[in-house]
XYZ file of C-alpha atoms in Angstrom:
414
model
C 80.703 131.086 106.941
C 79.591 127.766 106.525
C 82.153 125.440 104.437
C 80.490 124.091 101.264
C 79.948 120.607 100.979
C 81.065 120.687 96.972
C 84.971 121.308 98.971
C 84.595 117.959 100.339
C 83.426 115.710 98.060
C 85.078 114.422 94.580
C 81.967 114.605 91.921
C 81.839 112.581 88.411
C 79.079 112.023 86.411
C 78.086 109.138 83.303
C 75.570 110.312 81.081
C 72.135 108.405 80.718
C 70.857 107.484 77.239
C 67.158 106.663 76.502
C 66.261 104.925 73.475
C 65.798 107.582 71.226
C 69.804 108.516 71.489
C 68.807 111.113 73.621
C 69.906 112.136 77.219
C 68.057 111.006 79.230
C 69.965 111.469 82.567
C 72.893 111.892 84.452
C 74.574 109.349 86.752
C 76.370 111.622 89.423
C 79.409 109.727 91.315
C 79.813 111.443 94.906
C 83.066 110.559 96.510
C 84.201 111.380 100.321
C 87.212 111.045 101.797
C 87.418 108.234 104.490
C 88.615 111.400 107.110
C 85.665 113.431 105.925
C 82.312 113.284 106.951
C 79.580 114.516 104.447
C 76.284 115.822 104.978
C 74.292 114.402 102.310
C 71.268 116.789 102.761
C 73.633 120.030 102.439
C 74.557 117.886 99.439
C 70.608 117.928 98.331
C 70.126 121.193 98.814
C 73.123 122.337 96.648
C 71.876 120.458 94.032
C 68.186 121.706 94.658
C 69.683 125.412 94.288
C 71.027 124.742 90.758
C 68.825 122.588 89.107
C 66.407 123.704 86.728
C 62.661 122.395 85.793
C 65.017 121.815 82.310
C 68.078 120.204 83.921
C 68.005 116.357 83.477
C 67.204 114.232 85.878
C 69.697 112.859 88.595
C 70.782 109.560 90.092
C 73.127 109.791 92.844
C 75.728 107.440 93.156
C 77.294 107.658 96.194
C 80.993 106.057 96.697
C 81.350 105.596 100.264
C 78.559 103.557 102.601
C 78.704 106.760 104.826
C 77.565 108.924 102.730
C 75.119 106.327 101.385
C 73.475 106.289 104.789
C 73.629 109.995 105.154
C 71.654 110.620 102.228
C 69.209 107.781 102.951
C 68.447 109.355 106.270
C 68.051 112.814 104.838
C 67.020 112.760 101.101
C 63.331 114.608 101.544
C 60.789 112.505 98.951
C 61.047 115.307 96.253
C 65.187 114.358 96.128
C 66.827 112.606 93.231
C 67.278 109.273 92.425
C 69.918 107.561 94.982
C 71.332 104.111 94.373
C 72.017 101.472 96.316
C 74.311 99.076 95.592
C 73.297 95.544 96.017
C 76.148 94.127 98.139
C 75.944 96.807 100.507
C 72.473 95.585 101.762
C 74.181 93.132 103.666
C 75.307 96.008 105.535
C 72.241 96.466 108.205
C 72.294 100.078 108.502
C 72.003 100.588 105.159
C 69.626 97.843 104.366
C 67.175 99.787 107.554
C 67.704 102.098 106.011
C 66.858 101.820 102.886
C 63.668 100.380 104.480
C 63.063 103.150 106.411
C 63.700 105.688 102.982
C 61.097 103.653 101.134
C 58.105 103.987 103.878
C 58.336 108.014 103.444
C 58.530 108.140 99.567
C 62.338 108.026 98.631
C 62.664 106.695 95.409
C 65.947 104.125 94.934
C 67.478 102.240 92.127
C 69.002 99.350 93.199
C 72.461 98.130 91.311
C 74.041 95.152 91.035
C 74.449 91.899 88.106
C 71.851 90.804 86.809
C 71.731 87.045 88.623
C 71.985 88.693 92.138
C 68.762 90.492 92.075
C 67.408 90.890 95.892
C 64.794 89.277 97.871
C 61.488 90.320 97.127
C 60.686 91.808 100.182
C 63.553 94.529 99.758
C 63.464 94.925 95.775
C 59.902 96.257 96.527
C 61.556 99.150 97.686
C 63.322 100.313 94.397
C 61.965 102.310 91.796
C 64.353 101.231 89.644
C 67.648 99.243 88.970
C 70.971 99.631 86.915
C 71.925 96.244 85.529
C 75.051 94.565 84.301
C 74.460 91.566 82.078
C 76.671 88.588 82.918
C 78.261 87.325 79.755
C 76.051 84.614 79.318
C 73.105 87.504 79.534
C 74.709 89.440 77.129
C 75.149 85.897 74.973
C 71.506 84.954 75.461
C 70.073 88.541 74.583
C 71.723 88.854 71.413
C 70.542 85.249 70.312
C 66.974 86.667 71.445
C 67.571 89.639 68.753
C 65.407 88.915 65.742
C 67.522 89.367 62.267
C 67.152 92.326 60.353
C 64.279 91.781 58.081
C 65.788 91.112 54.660
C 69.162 89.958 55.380
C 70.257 86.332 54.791
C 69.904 85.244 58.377
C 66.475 86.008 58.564
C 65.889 83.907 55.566
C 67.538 80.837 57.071
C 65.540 81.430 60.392
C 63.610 78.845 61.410
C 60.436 79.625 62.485
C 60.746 78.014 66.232
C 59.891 80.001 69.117
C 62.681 82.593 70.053
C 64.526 82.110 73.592
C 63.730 84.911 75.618
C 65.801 87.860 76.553
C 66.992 88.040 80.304
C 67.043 92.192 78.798
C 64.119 93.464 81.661
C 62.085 96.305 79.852
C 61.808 99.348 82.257
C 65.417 99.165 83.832
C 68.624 101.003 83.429
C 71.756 99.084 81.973
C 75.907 100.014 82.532
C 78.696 98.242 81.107
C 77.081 97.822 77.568
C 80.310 97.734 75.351
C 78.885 96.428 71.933
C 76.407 97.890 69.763
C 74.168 94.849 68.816
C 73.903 94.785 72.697
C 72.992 98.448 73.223
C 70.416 98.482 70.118
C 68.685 95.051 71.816
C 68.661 96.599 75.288
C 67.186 99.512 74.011
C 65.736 98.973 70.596
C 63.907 95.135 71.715
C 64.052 94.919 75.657
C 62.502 98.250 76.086
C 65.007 99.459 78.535
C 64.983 102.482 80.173
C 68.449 103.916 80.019
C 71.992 103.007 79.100
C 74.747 104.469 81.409
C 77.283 105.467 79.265
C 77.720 104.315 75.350
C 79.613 101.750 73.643
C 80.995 104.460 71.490
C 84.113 102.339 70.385
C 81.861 99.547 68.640
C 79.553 102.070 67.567
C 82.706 103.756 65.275
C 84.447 100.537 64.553
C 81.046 99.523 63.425
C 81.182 102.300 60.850
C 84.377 102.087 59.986
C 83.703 101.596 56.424
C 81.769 104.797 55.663
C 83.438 108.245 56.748
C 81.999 109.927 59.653
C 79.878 113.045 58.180
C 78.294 116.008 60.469
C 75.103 115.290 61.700
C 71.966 116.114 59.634
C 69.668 117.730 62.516
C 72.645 120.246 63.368
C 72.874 121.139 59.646
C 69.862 121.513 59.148
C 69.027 123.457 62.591
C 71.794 125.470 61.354
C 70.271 126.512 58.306
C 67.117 127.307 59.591
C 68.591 129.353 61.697
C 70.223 131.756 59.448
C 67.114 131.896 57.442
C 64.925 132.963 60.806
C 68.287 135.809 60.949
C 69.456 135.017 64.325
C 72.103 135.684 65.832
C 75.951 135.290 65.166
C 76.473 133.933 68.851
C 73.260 131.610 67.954
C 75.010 129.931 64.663
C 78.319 129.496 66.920
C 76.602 127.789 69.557
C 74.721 125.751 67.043
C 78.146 124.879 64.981
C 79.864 123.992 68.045
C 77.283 121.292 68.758
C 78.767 119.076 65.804
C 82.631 118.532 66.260
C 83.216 116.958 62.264
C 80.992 120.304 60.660
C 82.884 123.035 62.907
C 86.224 121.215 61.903
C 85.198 120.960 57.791
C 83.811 124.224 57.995
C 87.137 125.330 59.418
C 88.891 123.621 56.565
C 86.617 125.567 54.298
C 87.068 128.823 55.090
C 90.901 128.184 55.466
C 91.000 126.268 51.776
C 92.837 127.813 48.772
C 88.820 127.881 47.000
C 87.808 131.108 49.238
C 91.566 132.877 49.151
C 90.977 134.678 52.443
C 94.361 136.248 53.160
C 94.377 135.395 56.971
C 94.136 132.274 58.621
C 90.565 131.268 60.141
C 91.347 130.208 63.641
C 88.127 130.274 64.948
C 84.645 129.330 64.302
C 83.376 132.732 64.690
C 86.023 134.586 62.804
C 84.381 131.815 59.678
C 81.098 132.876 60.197
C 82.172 136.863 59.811
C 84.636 136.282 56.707
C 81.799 134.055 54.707
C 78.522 135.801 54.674
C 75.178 134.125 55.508
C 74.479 133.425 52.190
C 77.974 131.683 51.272
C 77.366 129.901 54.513
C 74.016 128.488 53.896
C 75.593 127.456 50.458
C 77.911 125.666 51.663
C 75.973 124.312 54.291
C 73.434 122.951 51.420
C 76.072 121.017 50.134
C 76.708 119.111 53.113
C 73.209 117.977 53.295
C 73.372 115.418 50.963
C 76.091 113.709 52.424
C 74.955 114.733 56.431
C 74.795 111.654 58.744
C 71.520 110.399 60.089
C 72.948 107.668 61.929
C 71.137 107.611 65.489
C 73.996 105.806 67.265
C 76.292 108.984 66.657
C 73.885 111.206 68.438
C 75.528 110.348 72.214
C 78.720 110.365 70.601
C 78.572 113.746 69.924
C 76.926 114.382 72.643
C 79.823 113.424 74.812
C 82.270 115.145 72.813
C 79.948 118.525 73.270
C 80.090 118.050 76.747
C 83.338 117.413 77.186
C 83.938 120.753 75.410
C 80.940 122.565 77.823
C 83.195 121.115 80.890
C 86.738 122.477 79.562
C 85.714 125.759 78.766
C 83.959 126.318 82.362
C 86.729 125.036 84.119
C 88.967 127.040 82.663
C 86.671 129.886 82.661
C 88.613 132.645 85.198
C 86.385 136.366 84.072
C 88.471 135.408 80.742
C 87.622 137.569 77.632
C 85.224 135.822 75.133
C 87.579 134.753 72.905
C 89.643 133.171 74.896
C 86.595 131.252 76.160
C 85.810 130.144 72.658
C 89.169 129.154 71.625
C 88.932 126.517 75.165
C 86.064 125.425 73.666
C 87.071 124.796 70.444
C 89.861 123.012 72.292
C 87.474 120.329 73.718
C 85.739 119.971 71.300
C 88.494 119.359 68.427
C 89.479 116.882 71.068
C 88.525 113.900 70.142
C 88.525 114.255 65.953
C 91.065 111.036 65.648
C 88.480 109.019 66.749
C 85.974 110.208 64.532
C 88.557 110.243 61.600
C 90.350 107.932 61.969
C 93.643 109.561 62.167
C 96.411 111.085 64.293
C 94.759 114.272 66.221
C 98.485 115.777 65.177
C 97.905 115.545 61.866
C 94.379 116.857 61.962
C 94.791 119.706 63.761
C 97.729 120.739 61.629
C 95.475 121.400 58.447
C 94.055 124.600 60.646
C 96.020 127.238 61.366
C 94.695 127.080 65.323
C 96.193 128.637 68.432
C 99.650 126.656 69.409
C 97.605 126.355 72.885
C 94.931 123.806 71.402
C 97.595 121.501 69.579
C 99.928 121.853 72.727
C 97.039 120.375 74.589
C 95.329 118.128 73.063
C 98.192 116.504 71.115
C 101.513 117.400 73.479
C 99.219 117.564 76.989
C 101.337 121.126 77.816
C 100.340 124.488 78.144
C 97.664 126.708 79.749
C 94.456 124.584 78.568
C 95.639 120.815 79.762
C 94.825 121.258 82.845
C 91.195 122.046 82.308
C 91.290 119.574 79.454
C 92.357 116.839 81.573
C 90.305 117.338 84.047
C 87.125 117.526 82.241
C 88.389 113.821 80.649
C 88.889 112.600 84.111
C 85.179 114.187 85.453
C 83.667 111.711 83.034
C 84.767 108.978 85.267
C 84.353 107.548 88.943
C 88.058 107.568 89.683
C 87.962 110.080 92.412
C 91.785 109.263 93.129
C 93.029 110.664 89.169
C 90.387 114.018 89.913
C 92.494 114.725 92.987
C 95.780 113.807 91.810
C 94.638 116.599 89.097
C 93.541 119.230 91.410
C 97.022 118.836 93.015
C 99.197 119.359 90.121
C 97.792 121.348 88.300
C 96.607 123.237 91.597
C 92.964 123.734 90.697
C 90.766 124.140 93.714
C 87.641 121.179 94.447
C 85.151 123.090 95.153
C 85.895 125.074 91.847
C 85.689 121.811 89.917
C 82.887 120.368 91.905
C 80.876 123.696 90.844
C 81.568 123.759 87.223
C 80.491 120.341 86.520
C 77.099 120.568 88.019
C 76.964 124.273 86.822
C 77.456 122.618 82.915
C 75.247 119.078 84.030
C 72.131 121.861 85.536
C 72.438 123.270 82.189
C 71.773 120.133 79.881
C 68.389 119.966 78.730
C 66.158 116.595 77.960
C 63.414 116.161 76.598
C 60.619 115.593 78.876
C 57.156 113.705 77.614
């Protein structure tokens, strides 16, 4: 039997973010070991066997220059995005390369700052490329960012000629960490893509007005209890929105509905209440339901997140088990979104022991998986093996369930 190729590499992945707040992508670290050499086309084809026509597109980051090269020589022109990074070109097998990729169809995005952009003669050879903005960029770009019309700044104005912004419409940015920087990439520079999301400015920008569940999920929600789908349907749909399956958790477990047994799960809710109570309740959310845009990737991520721990950790376990890790992952990042100890949040519910154990005390069964899926949202392939080692979880395993919850993202194609 032929080993797998997922048993010797370390994956990560970084999602991509189009300018609607929608994914738009995934950035996919691949990491070898310096002893091991990879064959990036068994790579490809793994990939090619569980992607969908609905999966999101892919950009392959490789870690190492070997396996750079190996997937330069083999990637067929139908293969995903592979980048380049721009001080490796100095390296000449990878800049030939690279050269030779191009001539039969390959398509490249080049990465790199944005005031070391390559020669012409090579940049013709990228599709694309993921920027990072010097600070003086990111400076320049934000003075380039007309005021909001209305406020007092716009008033003062003058009515000169606006500098331009070094922001180049069409191309990915990383490394954005403010929001006035990701709205002018995206919003005025036409960018492609963000990699990753400034979601720390994005909540300290909001810090005055309490987070609320998201709008579209209520309201997707409601519609579908009114079409009379399915129980597992309005589970899946709660779970997309971390703040509405908490507060509806807090609901059903408040002194209003006098249920004499704790709600521990989001399922166990939806039974006790009744559609109708539900949609009720659900109505009066609406109101109040957020329709900031910026949140959307937040969520997102926390979604994910919760996707990725309940896979891991997903042995032939019973259902319920599989929806208590989820609500695990999912709960796990409420401080941020409140403002608050997680402690102290997770106390109000009477949850298992084995979600406050991990998230808060980083013991018991679920950690591992927990930790993991944290760590899978990075390029530190040194802290995912360090991981698999203690808490003896097998690569290959890992490797699988991440692209096995990435394949099963969907975008939105135009």
């Amino acid at each position: 039997m032929v080993q797998s190729v997922l048993g010797s590499l370390i994956l990560g992945y970084r999602p991509l973010w189009n300018r609607t707040r929608k994914l738009a992508g995934i950035q996919l670290y691949a990491h070898n070991e310096a002893s091991a050499t990879v064959d990036g086309g068994h790579l490809l084809r793994t990939l090619q066997e569980l992607w969908s026509a609905s999966s999101p597109p892919l950009l392959i980051s490789a870690q190492t220059r070997q396996l750079l090269c190996d997937l330069l020589e083999n990637a067929p022109r139908a293969a995903p995005w592979i980048e380049v990074r721009g001080e490796w070109l100095s390296d000449s097998a990878i800049y030939d390369r690279v050269k030779a990729a191009h001539q039969r169809g390959l398509r490249m995005v080049w990465r790199g700052d944005m005031d070391k952009l390559p020669e012409p003669e090579i940049a013709r050879c990228f599709d694309n490329s993921l920027l990072t903005l010097r600070p003086e960029d990111a400076v320049a770009a934000l003075q380039a960012t007309p005021p909001r019309p209305g406020s007092a700044a716009a008033a003062a104005a003058p009515v000169a000629k606006r500098t331009p912004s070094p922001v180049l419409a069409g191309q990915m940015y990383e490394n954005i960490a403010s929001r006035a920087l990701m709205e002018h990439c995206l919003d005025q520079g036409s960018a492609m893509a963000l990699a990753g999301w400034p979601t720390e400015d994005v909540l300290y920008s909001l810090r005055h007005h309490p987070q609320q569940p998201s709008h579209a999920v209520i309201f997707k929600l409601m519609k579908a209890i009114d079409d009379e789908q399915s129980l597992e349907t309005f589970e899946d749909i709660m779970g997309e929105d971390p703040l509405l399956a908490y507060r509806f958790m807090v609901y059903t477990n408040s002194a209003a509905l006098g249920l004499r047994t704790g709600i521990d799960s989001l399922r166990r809710g939806l039974v006790m209440m009744g559609y109708s109570s539900i949609k009720r309740w659900l109505s009066d959310q609406l109101p109040h339901a957020s329709t900031e845009a910026n949140m959307q990737p937040v969520r997102e991520a926390m979604v994910i997140r919760a996707q990725l721990t309940a896979r891991l950790l997903d042995a032939g376990i019973e259902n319920d088990l599989r929806r208590e890790i989820y609500l695990c992952g999912l709960l796990s990042q409420l401080d941020e979104l409140l403002g608050e100890p997680l402690g102290t949040i997770l106390k109000r519910l009477p949850l298992s022991e084995r979600i406050y154990d991990a998230t808060v005390l980083r013991t018991g069964p679920y950690t591992g998986g927990l930790q993991m899926a944290c760590a899978l949202e990075t390029d530190d392939a040194s802290a995912i093996r360090q991981l698999c080692e203690t808490f003896e979880m097998d690569l290959e395993e890992v490797n699988r369930a991440l692209l096995r919850v990435l394949s099963d993202l969907e975008v939105e194609r135009k």
